[in-house]
Amino acid sequence: MLTAWGDGNMDQLLHHLRHLGFTEMESKIMVELARQGSASGYEVAKRLGVSRSNVYATLQRLEQRGFLRCSPGEPAKYSVLKPEEMTRMISDQMRTSLNYVQSSMPKSEPEKPVFYNLEGDKNVFENLSRELAEAQHEIVVDVWREEAEMLRNDLQQAEARGVRLLWSCDGGEGMLDQPVPLPGLPLYGTGNGRKFSLVVDRRWCMLGMRGESCATQAVVTEHPVMTGLLLNHFAQELVLYELEQDMGEELESRYGHRYEDLSARYWSSPSGEGDQS
């Protein structure tokens, strides 16, 4: 039996030989021949404590593959290649196979980004928490006060990891550190719920609605068109907010009520209220 060498070393060697594609019997026979120098099939079978028929079949297979040499005579003696010859032979065979697989493997078109829907607070916020936990670079958040509180821990943990956090919160200040309130413009669908959106690392986004009078629903996608739209919407809102802060009095003195009319034309509810002409 293969016991003269340390059991741990033997196990490791057999493991790596099997990893290279040899069966357990082939691995044991090659190690035994390497240790003995050369041996007949009968001697190998007796040494390993296995049937001679199995050993002879394995010896012939290894010889055909080029890993063993057989000397003439009665009985025939088998010897294994030197370690450097064996590893070079295996390396060449594997390189040939890898090159063939790389050049011949069928190539399918990249999977197209998909949109999928989530319903219910549990599904929506569990999905969102998992994505926020994996954020590496940047999170853009556009939420209301209630949703900001629900996301507080996830956002704080991301910020502690060094993730850049850009966010705005409507419906109240002070829910997170240094909030950026949105411009005081009417929000589409406020009668049915509160809109919220998040973009993670500029590749994944969620757009949803939540409120007391409606079920929580969200659309999730990695489609670049949707992530781009949400990022542009976020940037435009904050630019408008900054302009109003810097030029509030000038805007009022220059445009007067026309500024309110202009805002209402593009941000008012589509219910028919306000001047849509």
Short mmCIF file of C-alpha atoms in Angstrom, two decimals:
data_model
loop_
_atom_site.label_atom_id
_atom_site.label_comp_id
_atom_site.label_asym_id
_atom_site.label_seq_id
_atom_site.Cartn_x
_atom_site.Cartn_y
_atom_site.Cartn_z
CA MET A 1 0.00 0.00 0.00
CA LEU A 2 1.07 3.63 -0.48
CA THR A 3 2.07 4.29 3.12
CA ALA A 4 5.86 4.78 3.17
CA TRP A 5 5.54 8.45 2.29
CA GLY A 6 3.69 10.82 4.62
CA ASP A 7 -0.07 10.35 4.35
CA GLY A 8 -0.65 14.08 4.08
CA ASN A 9 1.85 14.52 1.24
CA MET A 10 0.47 11.46 -0.54
CA ASP A 11 -3.09 12.70 -0.29
CA GLN A 12 -2.08 16.09 -1.71
CA LEU A 13 -0.18 14.52 -4.61
CA LEU A 14 -3.06 12.18 -5.49
CA HIS A 15 -5.50 15.09 -5.23
CA HIS A 16 -3.54 17.19 -7.72
CA LEU A 17 -3.08 14.30 -10.13
CA ARG A 18 -6.84 13.70 -10.09
CA HIS A 19 -7.33 17.44 -10.62
CA LEU A 20 -5.21 17.11 -13.77
CA GLY A 21 -7.59 14.48 -15.14
CA PHE A 22 -6.12 11.18 -13.96
CA THR A 23 -8.32 8.61 -12.26
CA GLU A 24 -7.55 7.50 -8.71
CA MET A 25 -6.12 4.18 -9.98
CA GLU A 26 -3.97 5.93 -12.59
CA SER A 27 -2.67 8.36 -9.98
CA LYS A 28 -1.73 5.63 -7.53
CA ILE A 29 0.00 3.54 -10.19
CA MET A 30 2.08 6.49 -11.45
CA VAL A 31 3.15 7.42 -7.92
CA GLU A 32 4.06 3.80 -7.15
CA LEU A 33 6.11 3.46 -10.36
CA ALA A 34 7.85 6.77 -9.64
CA ARG A 35 8.81 5.44 -6.23
CA GLN A 36 9.90 1.98 -7.45
CA GLY A 37 11.65 3.09 -10.65
CA SER A 38 10.13 0.24 -12.65
CA ALA A 39 7.88 -2.70 -11.90
CA SER A 40 5.78 -5.39 -13.54
CA GLY A 41 2.01 -5.33 -13.49
CA TYR A 42 2.02 -8.14 -10.95
CA GLU A 43 4.36 -6.22 -8.63
CA VAL A 44 2.27 -3.04 -8.87
CA ALA A 45 -0.97 -4.92 -8.15
CA LYS A 46 0.59 -6.66 -5.15
CA ARG A 47 2.03 -3.40 -3.85
CA LEU A 48 -1.31 -1.56 -4.13
CA GLY A 49 -3.43 -4.48 -2.98
CA VAL A 50 -5.77 -4.37 -6.01
CA SER A 51 -6.74 -6.84 -8.73
CA ARG A 52 -4.19 -7.53 -11.47
CA SER A 53 -6.83 -7.14 -14.21
CA ASN A 54 -7.52 -3.54 -13.17
CA VAL A 55 -3.81 -2.75 -12.93
CA TYR A 56 -2.98 -4.25 -16.35
CA ALA A 57 -5.82 -2.33 -18.04
CA THR A 58 -4.70 0.92 -16.41
CA LEU A 59 -1.03 0.35 -17.32
CA GLN A 60 -1.94 -0.17 -20.96
CA ARG A 61 -4.08 2.97 -20.98
CA LEU A 62 -1.31 5.11 -19.47
CA GLU A 63 1.23 3.68 -21.91
CA GLN A 64 -1.03 4.52 -24.87
CA ARG A 65 -1.37 8.07 -23.57
CA GLY A 66 2.42 8.38 -23.38
CA PHE A 67 2.85 8.69 -19.61
CA LEU A 68 4.50 5.26 -19.16
CA ARG A 69 7.32 3.39 -20.90
CA CYS A 70 7.28 -0.38 -21.22
CA SER A 71 10.52 -2.36 -21.44
CA PRO A 72 10.58 -5.67 -23.42
CA GLY A 73 10.99 -8.95 -21.67
CA GLU A 74 9.12 -11.36 -19.45
CA PRO A 75 7.56 -10.02 -17.44
CA ALA A 76 7.29 -6.52 -19.03
CA LYS A 77 8.47 -3.70 -16.78
CA TYR A 78 6.77 -0.30 -16.66
CA SER A 79 8.29 3.05 -15.69
CA VAL A 80 6.75 6.52 -15.49
CA LEU A 81 8.09 9.66 -17.17
CA LYS A 82 10.31 11.98 -15.18
CA PRO A 83 8.25 14.64 -13.33
CA GLU A 84 9.49 17.48 -15.58
CA GLU A 85 8.65 15.47 -18.71
CA MET A 86 5.21 14.57 -17.40
CA THR A 87 4.30 18.12 -16.36
CA ARG A 88 5.52 19.55 -19.68
CA MET A 89 3.45 16.99 -21.57
CA ILE A 90 0.34 17.76 -19.49
CA SER A 91 0.91 21.51 -19.87
CA ASP A 92 1.15 21.24 -23.65
CA GLN A 93 -2.00 19.12 -23.84
CA MET A 94 -3.96 21.50 -21.61
CA ARG A 95 -2.77 24.56 -23.55
CA THR A 96 -3.88 22.95 -26.80
CA SER A 97 -7.30 22.13 -25.32
CA LEU A 98 -7.73 25.61 -23.81
CA ASN A 99 -6.85 27.30 -27.11
CA TYR A 100 -9.31 25.09 -28.97
CA VAL A 101 -12.11 25.75 -26.48
CA GLN A 102 -11.48 29.50 -26.62
CA SER A 103 -11.59 29.61 -30.40
CA SER A 104 -14.39 27.08 -30.96
CA MET A 105 -16.87 27.64 -28.12
CA PRO A 106 -20.17 29.01 -29.53
CA LYS A 107 -20.56 32.71 -28.78
CA SER A 108 -24.03 33.93 -27.85
CA GLU A 109 -25.08 37.56 -27.89
CA PRO A 110 -24.74 39.36 -24.55
CA GLU A 111 -27.85 39.14 -22.42
CA LYS A 112 -29.98 42.24 -22.86
CA PRO A 113 -30.86 44.24 -19.77
CA VAL A 114 -34.33 43.40 -18.49
CA PHE A 115 -36.97 45.24 -16.53
CA TYR A 116 -38.73 43.44 -13.73
CA ASN A 117 -41.41 44.45 -11.27
CA LEU A 118 -41.50 44.12 -7.50
CA GLU A 119 -44.54 44.41 -5.28
CA GLY A 120 -44.92 44.84 -1.54
CA ASP A 121 -42.77 46.59 1.03
CA LYS A 122 -40.87 43.41 1.94
CA ASN A 123 -39.86 42.49 -1.61
CA VAL A 124 -39.01 46.04 -2.62
CA PHE A 125 -36.89 46.98 0.39
CA GLU A 126 -35.14 43.61 0.74
CA ASN A 127 -34.10 43.85 -2.90
CA LEU A 128 -32.99 47.43 -2.38
CA SER A 129 -31.03 46.63 0.79
CA ARG A 130 -29.08 43.88 -1.00
CA GLU A 131 -28.10 46.23 -3.78
CA LEU A 132 -27.14 49.06 -1.43
CA ALA A 133 -24.95 46.63 0.53
CA GLU A 134 -23.04 45.83 -2.69
CA ALA A 135 -22.58 49.46 -3.79
CA GLN A 136 -18.94 50.31 -4.40
CA HIS A 137 -18.75 53.83 -5.79
CA GLU A 138 -21.91 55.95 -5.72
CA ILE A 139 -25.55 55.95 -4.66
CA VAL A 140 -28.02 58.54 -5.94
CA VAL A 141 -31.22 58.73 -3.88
CA ASP A 142 -34.41 60.70 -4.54
CA VAL A 143 -36.91 59.89 -1.80
CA TRP A 144 -39.48 61.31 0.62
CA ARG A 145 -39.10 61.60 4.38
CA GLU A 146 -40.80 58.29 5.17
CA GLU A 147 -38.67 56.28 2.75
CA ALA A 148 -35.50 58.11 3.88
CA GLU A 149 -36.05 56.80 7.41
CA MET A 150 -36.45 53.23 6.14
CA LEU A 151 -33.17 53.47 4.22
CA ARG A 152 -31.21 55.32 6.90
CA ASN A 153 -29.10 52.37 8.11
CA ASP A 154 -28.32 51.04 4.63
CA LEU A 155 -27.23 54.46 3.41
CA GLN A 156 -25.15 55.20 6.48
CA GLN A 157 -23.37 51.85 6.18
CA ALA A 158 -22.62 52.51 2.51
CA GLU A 159 -21.27 55.97 3.31
CA ALA A 160 -19.08 54.46 6.06
CA ARG A 161 -17.56 52.14 3.41
CA GLY A 162 -16.54 55.18 1.37
CA VAL A 163 -19.42 55.12 -1.10
CA ARG A 164 -20.29 58.56 -2.44
CA LEU A 165 -23.86 59.46 -1.44
CA LEU A 166 -25.90 61.98 -3.42
CA TRP A 167 -29.45 62.35 -2.25
CA SER A 168 -32.45 64.59 -1.95
CA CYS A 169 -35.39 64.31 0.39
CA ASP A 170 -38.80 65.96 0.02
CA GLY A 171 -41.44 66.20 2.70
CA GLY A 172 -39.12 67.36 5.47
CA GLU A 173 -35.52 67.93 6.47
CA GLY A 174 -33.26 66.43 9.07
CA MET A 175 -33.95 62.77 8.34
CA LEU A 176 -30.33 62.18 7.32
CA ASP A 177 -27.20 64.27 7.64
CA GLN A 178 -27.14 67.32 5.36
CA PRO A 179 -30.26 66.63 3.29
CA VAL A 180 -30.84 68.40 0.00
CA PRO A 181 -34.52 69.39 -0.20
CA LEU A 182 -36.09 69.28 -3.63
CA PRO A 183 -37.59 72.35 -5.27
CA GLY A 184 -41.14 72.98 -4.12
CA LEU A 185 -42.74 71.68 -7.29
CA PRO A 186 -45.86 69.50 -7.53
CA LEU A 187 -45.10 65.77 -7.89
CA TYR A 188 -46.97 63.65 -10.40
CA GLY A 189 -49.10 61.04 -8.73
CA THR A 190 -48.95 62.51 -5.23
CA GLY A 191 -52.63 61.66 -4.81
CA ASN A 192 -51.82 57.96 -5.13
CA GLY A 193 -48.43 57.67 -3.45
CA ARG A 194 -44.89 58.95 -3.09
CA LYS A 195 -42.38 58.44 -5.88
CA PHE A 196 -38.89 57.22 -4.98
CA SER A 197 -35.87 56.39 -7.12
CA LEU A 198 -32.33 55.16 -6.54
CA VAL A 199 -29.34 54.62 -8.83
CA VAL A 200 -26.43 52.46 -7.64
CA ASP A 201 -22.99 52.76 -9.25
CA ARG A 202 -24.64 54.26 -12.35
CA ARG A 203 -25.64 50.79 -13.56
CA TRP A 204 -28.59 49.59 -11.42
CA CYS A 205 -31.72 51.55 -10.64
CA MET A 206 -35.10 51.29 -8.97
CA LEU A 207 -38.10 53.51 -9.61
CA GLY A 208 -41.15 53.02 -7.43
CA MET A 209 -44.25 54.34 -5.72
CA ARG A 210 -45.31 53.91 -2.12
CA GLY A 211 -48.07 55.31 0.08
CA GLU A 212 -50.85 54.63 2.51
CA SER A 213 -53.46 54.40 -0.23
CA CYS A 214 -51.51 52.26 -2.71
CA ALA A 215 -49.49 49.07 -2.72
CA THR A 216 -45.72 49.47 -2.83
CA GLN A 217 -44.47 48.80 -6.36
CA ALA A 218 -41.15 49.28 -8.11
CA VAL A 219 -39.44 48.71 -11.44
CA VAL A 220 -35.84 47.45 -11.31
CA THR A 221 -33.40 47.38 -14.21
CA GLU A 222 -29.80 47.82 -15.31
CA HIS A 223 -30.84 49.27 -18.64
CA PRO A 224 -28.60 52.29 -19.36
CA VAL A 225 -31.50 54.31 -20.75
CA MET A 226 -33.40 54.16 -17.47
CA THR A 227 -30.36 54.82 -15.29
CA GLY A 228 -29.45 57.75 -17.54
CA LEU A 229 -32.95 59.21 -17.32
CA LEU A 230 -33.03 59.03 -13.52
CA LEU A 231 -29.56 60.55 -13.20
CA ASN A 232 -30.45 63.39 -15.55
CA HIS A 233 -33.72 64.01 -13.72
CA PHE A 234 -31.90 64.13 -10.40
CA ALA A 235 -29.25 66.53 -11.72
CA GLN A 236 -31.82 68.85 -13.31
CA GLU A 237 -33.84 69.08 -10.10
CA LEU A 238 -30.80 69.97 -8.03
CA VAL A 239 -29.52 72.48 -10.58
CA LEU A 240 -32.93 74.16 -10.54
CA TYR A 241 -32.90 74.17 -6.74
CA GLU A 242 -29.43 75.76 -6.66
CA LEU A 243 -30.50 78.42 -9.17
CA GLU A 244 -33.56 79.27 -7.09
CA GLN A 245 -31.40 79.59 -3.98
CA ASP A 246 -28.85 81.84 -5.69
CA MET A 247 -31.23 83.92 -7.81
CA GLY A 248 -34.50 83.81 -5.92
CA GLU A 249 -35.02 87.54 -5.61
CA GLU A 250 -33.73 88.21 -9.12
CA LEU A 251 -36.04 85.58 -10.60
CA GLU A 252 -39.01 87.05 -8.78
CA SER A 253 -38.20 90.63 -9.74
CA ARG A 254 -37.45 89.74 -13.35
CA TYR A 255 -40.27 87.29 -14.08
CA GLY A 256 -42.76 87.88 -11.27
CA HIS A 257 -45.80 85.68 -11.55
CA ARG A 258 -44.59 84.47 -14.95
CA TYR A 259 -41.97 82.31 -13.23
CA GLU A 260 -44.67 80.49 -11.27
CA ASP A 261 -46.69 80.06 -14.47
CA LEU A 262 -43.63 78.71 -16.26
CA SER A 263 -42.99 76.16 -13.50
CA ALA A 264 -46.63 75.14 -13.39
CA ARG A 265 -46.69 74.58 -17.14
CA TYR A 266 -44.13 71.79 -16.97
CA TRP A 267 -44.38 70.45 -13.42
CA SER A 268 -48.06 70.67 -12.57
CA SER A 269 -50.27 67.59 -12.26
CA PRO A 270 -51.64 66.30 -15.58
CA SER A 271 -55.17 66.49 -14.13
CA GLY A 272 -55.84 69.64 -16.08
CA GLU A 273 -55.02 72.13 -13.33
CA GLY A 274 -52.77 74.97 -14.36
CA ASP A 275 -52.07 76.46 -17.75
CA GLN A 276 -51.05 73.71 -20.20
CA SER A 277 -51.16 75.90 -23.28
#
